[in-house]
Short mmCIF file of C-alpha atoms and ligand atoms in Angstrom, two decimals:
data_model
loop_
_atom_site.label_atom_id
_atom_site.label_comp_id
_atom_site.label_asym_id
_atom_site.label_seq_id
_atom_site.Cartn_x
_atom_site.Cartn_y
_atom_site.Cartn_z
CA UNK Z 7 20.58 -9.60 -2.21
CA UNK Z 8 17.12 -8.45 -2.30
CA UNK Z 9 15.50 -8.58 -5.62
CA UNK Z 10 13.41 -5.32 -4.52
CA UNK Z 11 14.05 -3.04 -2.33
CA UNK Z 12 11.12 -3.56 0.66
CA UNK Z 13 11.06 -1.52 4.23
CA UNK Z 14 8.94 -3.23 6.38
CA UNK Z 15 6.70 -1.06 8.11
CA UNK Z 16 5.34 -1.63 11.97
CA UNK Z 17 2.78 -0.30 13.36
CA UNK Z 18 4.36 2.04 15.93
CA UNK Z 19 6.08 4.18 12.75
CA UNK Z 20 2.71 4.44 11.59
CA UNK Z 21 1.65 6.41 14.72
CA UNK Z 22 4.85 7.75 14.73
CA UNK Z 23 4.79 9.00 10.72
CA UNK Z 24 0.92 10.13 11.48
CA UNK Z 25 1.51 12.49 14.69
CA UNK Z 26 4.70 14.31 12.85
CA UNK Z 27 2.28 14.42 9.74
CA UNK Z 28 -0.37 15.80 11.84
CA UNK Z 29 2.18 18.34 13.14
CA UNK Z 30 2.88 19.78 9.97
CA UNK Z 31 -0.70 20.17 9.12
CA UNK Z 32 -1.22 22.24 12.85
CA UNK Z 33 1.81 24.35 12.14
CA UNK Z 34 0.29 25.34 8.86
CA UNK Z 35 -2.73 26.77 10.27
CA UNK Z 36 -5.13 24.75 8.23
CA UNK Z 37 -7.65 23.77 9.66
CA UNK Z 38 -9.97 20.98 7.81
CA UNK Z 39 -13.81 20.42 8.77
CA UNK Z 40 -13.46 16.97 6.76
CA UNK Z 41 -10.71 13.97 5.59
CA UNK Z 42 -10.94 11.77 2.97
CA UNK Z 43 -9.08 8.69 3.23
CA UNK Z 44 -7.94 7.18 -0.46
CA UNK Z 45 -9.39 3.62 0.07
CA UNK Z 46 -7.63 1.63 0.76
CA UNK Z 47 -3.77 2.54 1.85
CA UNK Z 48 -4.95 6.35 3.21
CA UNK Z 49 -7.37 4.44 6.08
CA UNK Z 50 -5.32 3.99 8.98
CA UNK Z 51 -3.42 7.25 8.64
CA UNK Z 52 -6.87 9.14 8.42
CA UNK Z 53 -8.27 7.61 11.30
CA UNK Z 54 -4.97 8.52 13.16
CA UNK Z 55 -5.16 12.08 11.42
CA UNK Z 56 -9.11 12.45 13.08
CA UNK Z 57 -7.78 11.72 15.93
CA UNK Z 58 -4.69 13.93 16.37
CA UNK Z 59 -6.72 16.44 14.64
CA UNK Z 60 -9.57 16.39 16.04
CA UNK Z 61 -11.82 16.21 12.94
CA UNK Z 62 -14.99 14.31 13.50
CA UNK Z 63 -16.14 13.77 9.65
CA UNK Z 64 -14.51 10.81 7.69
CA UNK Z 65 -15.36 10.16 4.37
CA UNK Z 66 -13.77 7.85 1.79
CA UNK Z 67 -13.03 7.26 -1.97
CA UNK Z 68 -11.44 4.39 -3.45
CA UNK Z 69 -9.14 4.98 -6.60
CA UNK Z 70 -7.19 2.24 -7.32
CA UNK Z 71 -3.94 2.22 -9.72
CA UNK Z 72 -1.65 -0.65 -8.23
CA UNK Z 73 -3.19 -3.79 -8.43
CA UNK Z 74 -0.17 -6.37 -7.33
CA UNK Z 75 2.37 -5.39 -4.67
CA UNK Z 76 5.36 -3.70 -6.24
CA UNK Z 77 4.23 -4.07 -9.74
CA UNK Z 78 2.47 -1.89 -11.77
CA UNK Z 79 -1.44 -2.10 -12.71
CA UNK Z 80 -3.79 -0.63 -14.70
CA UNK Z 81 -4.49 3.19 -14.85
CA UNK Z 82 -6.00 4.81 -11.90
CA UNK Z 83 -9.67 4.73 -11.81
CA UNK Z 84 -12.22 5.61 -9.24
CA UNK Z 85 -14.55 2.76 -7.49
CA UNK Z 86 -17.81 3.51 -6.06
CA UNK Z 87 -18.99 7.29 -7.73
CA UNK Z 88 -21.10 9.02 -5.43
CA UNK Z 89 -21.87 13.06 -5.27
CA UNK Z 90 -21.64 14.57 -2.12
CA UNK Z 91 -21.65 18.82 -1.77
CA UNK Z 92 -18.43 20.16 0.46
CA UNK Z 93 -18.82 23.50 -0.48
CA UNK Z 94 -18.84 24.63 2.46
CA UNK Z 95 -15.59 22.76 3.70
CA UNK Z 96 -12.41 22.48 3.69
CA UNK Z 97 -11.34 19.11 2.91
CA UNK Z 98 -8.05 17.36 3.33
CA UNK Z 99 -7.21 14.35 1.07
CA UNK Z 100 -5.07 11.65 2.50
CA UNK Z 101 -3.06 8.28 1.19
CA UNK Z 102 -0.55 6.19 2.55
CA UNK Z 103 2.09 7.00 -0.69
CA UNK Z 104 2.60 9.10 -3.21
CA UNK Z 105 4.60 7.03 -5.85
CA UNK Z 106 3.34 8.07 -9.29
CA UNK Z 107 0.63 10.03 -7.72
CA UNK Z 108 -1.85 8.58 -10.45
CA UNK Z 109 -4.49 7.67 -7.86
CA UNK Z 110 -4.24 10.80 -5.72
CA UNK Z 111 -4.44 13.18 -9.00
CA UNK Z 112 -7.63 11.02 -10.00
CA UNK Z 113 -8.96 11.68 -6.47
CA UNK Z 114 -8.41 14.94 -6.36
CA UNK Z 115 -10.21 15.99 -9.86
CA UNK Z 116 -13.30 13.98 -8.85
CA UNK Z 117 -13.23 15.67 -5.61
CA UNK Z 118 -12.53 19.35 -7.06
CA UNK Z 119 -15.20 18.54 -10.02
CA UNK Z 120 -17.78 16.68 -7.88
CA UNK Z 121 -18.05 17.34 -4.60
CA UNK Z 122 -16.68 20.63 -4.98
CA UNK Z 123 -14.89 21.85 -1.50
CA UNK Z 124 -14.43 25.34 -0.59
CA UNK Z 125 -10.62 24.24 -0.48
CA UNK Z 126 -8.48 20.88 -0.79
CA UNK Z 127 -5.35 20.08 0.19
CA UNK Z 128 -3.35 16.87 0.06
CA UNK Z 129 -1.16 14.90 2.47
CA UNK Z 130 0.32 11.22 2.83
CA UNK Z 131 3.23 9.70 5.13
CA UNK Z 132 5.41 9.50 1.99
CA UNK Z 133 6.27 11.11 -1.04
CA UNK Z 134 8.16 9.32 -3.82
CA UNK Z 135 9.44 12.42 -4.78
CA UNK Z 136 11.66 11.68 -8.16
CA UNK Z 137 8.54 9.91 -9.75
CA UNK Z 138 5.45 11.13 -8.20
CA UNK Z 139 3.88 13.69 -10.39
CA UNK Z 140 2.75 15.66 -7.63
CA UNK Z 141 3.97 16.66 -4.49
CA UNK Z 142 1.41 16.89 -1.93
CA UNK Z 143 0.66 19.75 0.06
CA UNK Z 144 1.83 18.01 3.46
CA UNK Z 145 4.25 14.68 3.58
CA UNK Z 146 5.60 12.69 6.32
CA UNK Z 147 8.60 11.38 4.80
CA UNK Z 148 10.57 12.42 1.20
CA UNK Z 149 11.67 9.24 -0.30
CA UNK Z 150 14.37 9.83 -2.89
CA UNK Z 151 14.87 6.23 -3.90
CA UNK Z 152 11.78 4.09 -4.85
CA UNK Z 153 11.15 1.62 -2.16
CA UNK Z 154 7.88 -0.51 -1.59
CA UNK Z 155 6.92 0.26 1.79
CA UNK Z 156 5.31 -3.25 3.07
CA UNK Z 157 2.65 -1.73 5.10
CA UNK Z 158 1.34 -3.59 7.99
CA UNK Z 159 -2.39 -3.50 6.42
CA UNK Z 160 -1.34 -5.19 3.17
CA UNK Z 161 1.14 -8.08 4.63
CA UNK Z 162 -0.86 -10.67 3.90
CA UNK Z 163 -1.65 -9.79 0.64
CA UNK Z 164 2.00 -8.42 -0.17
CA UNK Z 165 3.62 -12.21 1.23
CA UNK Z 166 1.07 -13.77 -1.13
CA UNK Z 167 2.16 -11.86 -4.13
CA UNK Z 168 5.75 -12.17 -2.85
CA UNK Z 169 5.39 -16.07 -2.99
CA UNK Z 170 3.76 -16.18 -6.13
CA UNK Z 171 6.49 -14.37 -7.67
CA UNK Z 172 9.36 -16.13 -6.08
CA UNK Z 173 7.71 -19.66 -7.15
CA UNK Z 174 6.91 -18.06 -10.69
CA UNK Z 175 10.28 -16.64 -11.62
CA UNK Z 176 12.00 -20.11 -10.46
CA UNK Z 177 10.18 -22.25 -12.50
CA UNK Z 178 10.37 -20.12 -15.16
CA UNK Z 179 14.54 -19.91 -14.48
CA UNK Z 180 15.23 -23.25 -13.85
CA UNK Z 181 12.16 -25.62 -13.80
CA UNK Z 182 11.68 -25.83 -10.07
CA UNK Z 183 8.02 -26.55 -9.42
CA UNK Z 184 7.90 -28.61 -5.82
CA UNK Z 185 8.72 -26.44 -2.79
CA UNK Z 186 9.10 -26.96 1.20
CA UNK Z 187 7.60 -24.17 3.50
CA UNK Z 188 11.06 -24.17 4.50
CA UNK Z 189 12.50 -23.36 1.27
CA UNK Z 190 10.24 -20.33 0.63
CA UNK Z 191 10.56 -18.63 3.18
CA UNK Z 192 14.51 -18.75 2.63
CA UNK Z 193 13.43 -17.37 -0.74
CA UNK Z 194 11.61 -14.84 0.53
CA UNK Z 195 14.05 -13.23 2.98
CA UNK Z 196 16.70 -13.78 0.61
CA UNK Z 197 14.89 -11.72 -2.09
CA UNK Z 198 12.37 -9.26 0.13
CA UNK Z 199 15.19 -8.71 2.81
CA UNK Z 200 12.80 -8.71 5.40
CA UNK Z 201 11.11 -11.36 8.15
CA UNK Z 202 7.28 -11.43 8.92
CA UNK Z 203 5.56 -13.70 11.83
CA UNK Z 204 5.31 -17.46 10.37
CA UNK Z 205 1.75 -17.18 10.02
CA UNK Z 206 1.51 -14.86 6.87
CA UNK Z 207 3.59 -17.77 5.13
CA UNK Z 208 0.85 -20.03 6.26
CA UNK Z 209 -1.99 -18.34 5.38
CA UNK Z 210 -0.46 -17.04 2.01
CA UNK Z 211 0.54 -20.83 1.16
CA UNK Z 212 -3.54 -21.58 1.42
CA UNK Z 213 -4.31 -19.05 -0.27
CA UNK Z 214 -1.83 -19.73 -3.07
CA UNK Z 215 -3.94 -23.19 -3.02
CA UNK Z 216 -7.07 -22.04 -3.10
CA UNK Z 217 -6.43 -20.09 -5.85
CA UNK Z 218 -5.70 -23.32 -7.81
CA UNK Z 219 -1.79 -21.60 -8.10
CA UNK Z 220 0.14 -24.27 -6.00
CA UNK Z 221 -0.94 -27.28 -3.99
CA UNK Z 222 -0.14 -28.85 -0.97
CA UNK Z 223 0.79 -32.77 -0.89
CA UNK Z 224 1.89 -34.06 2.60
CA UNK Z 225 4.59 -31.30 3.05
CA UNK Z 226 5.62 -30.55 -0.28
CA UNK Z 227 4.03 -27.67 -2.34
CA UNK Z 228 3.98 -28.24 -6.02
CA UNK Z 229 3.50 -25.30 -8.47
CA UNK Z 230 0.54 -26.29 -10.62
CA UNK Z 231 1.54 -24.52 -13.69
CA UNK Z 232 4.80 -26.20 -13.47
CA UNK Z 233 3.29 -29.47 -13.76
CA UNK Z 234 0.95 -28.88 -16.93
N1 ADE G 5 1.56 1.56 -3.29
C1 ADE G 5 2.02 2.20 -4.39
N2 ADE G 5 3.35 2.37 -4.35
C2 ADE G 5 3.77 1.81 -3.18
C3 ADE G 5 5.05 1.64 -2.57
N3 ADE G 5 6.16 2.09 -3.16
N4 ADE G 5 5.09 1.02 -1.36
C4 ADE G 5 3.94 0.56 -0.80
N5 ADE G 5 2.73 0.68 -1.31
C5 ADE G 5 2.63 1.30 -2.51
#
C-alpha cells in the first residue's frame, strides 16, 4: 500500500488541464492584459495559459510555503519584493495547486497592496477544496481528497525527497542503513504507488550523496546517519 497517496502527473494532462482551464476563463468573459505565474509550480501552466490566451505579458512572483514534497514547511512568504504599477490592468494570478492556499493568499495581498491592478482574479489546475482556504476564481480540477500531485517539473526533486524518506523511516523502524538501487526503488513503488524513468533514481541517489545523506560503495548505498 502506498504510504501517501501520489498521482503522477504527465505532461500531456498538463496541456490537457491548461486548455479546459483556459476554457473556463474564455467562457467567463474575462479578459486579462497580464498573468502572473506563482514561482515556481504556476510556470508551465502560465506559459500554456499565454498561449491559449493570447496574453503577451508574463510576470512572476515567488511565494513559497511547501518546502519538502508532501510535507509541510514554513509559513508562506514572498521571495524577491519588487513594485511594479498594474493599475491599469487586469491581472490574472496563476499556480499549479491550491492545497492550503497559504501561498496564493500571500500572493494575492502583495499583489492587491503593491502593484495594485485594476482587477485580480485567481486560477490553478487544482483546487484542494476541503482544506484550501480559498477557492479560486477559475480551477481545472476539484480535488476532494488530498493527494500530492507529482508534477512533471518537480520529479526529480520529489524522487529525492521520496528516497530520503523511505531510507529515513527504515532505519529509524528497524536499523536498516545499507541499500541496493534495486531495493529502493521496490520501496519506492511500494510506498509512492507510482513508476518514474530509471534515471530520476540515479540522479536522486547522487544527489542523496552529495548531500553527505547516503554514500555509494561499489553497489551498495549506506545511509550515513545510520552508521554514526
Ligand atoms: N504543492 C502543495 N501541495 C501540493 C500537492 N498536494 N501536490 C503537489 N504539489 C503541491
Amino acid at each position: 500500500m502506498p504510504k501517501i497517496p501520489v498521482k503522477l502527473v504527465e505532461w500531456n494532462e498538463i496541456v490537457e488541464w491548461s486548455w479546459g482551464l483556459a476554457r473556463k476563463i474564455e467562457e467567463s468573459n474575462y479578459v486579462p492584459d497580464v498573468i502572473i505565474a506563482i514561482a515556481r509550480g504556476g510556470y508551465v501552466p502560465a506559459r500554456l495559459l499565454c498561449d491559449f490566451l493570447g496574453v503577451e505579458n508574463l510576470i512572476s512572483i515567488q511565494s513559497q510555503h511547501w518546502t519538502e514534497a508532501a510535507k509541510k514547511g514554513e509559513r508562506a512568504i514572498i521571495k524577491f519584493e519588487y513594485v511594479i504599477n498594474l493599475e491599469n490592468a487586469r491581472a490574472l494570478l496563476i499556480d499549479d495547486i491550491i492545497d492550503t492556499g497559504e501561498s496564493v493568499i500571500l500572493a494575492r495581498d502583495y499583489i492587491l497592496n503593491t502593484w495594485k491592478p485594476k482587477e485580480l482574479r485567481i486560477a490553478a489546475l487544482q483546487w484542494i477544496s476541503p482544506v484550501a482556504k480559498i477557492k479560486p476564481d477559475y480551477y481545472y480540477m476539484e480535488v476532494k481528497e488530498w493527494i500530492w500531485f507529482q508534477y512533471p517539473w518537480t520529479r526529480l526533486e520529489d524522487v529525492t525527497q521520496f528516497i530520503k524518506r523511505i531510507i529515513e523511516a527504515n532505519y529509524n523502524e528497524k536499523k536498516k542503513s545499507t541499500w541496493t538501487l534495486d531495493e529502493i526503488v521496490r520501496e519506492f513503488e511500494e510506498w509512492y504507488g507510482i513508476q518514474v524513468d530509471n534515471r530520476y533514481f540515479n540522479s536522486a541517489v547522487n544527489i542523496l550523496v552529495k548531500k553527505g545523506i547516503i554514500k555509494k560503495i561499489n553497489n551498495e548505498l549506506i545511509y550515513l546517519l545510520g552508521k554514526a
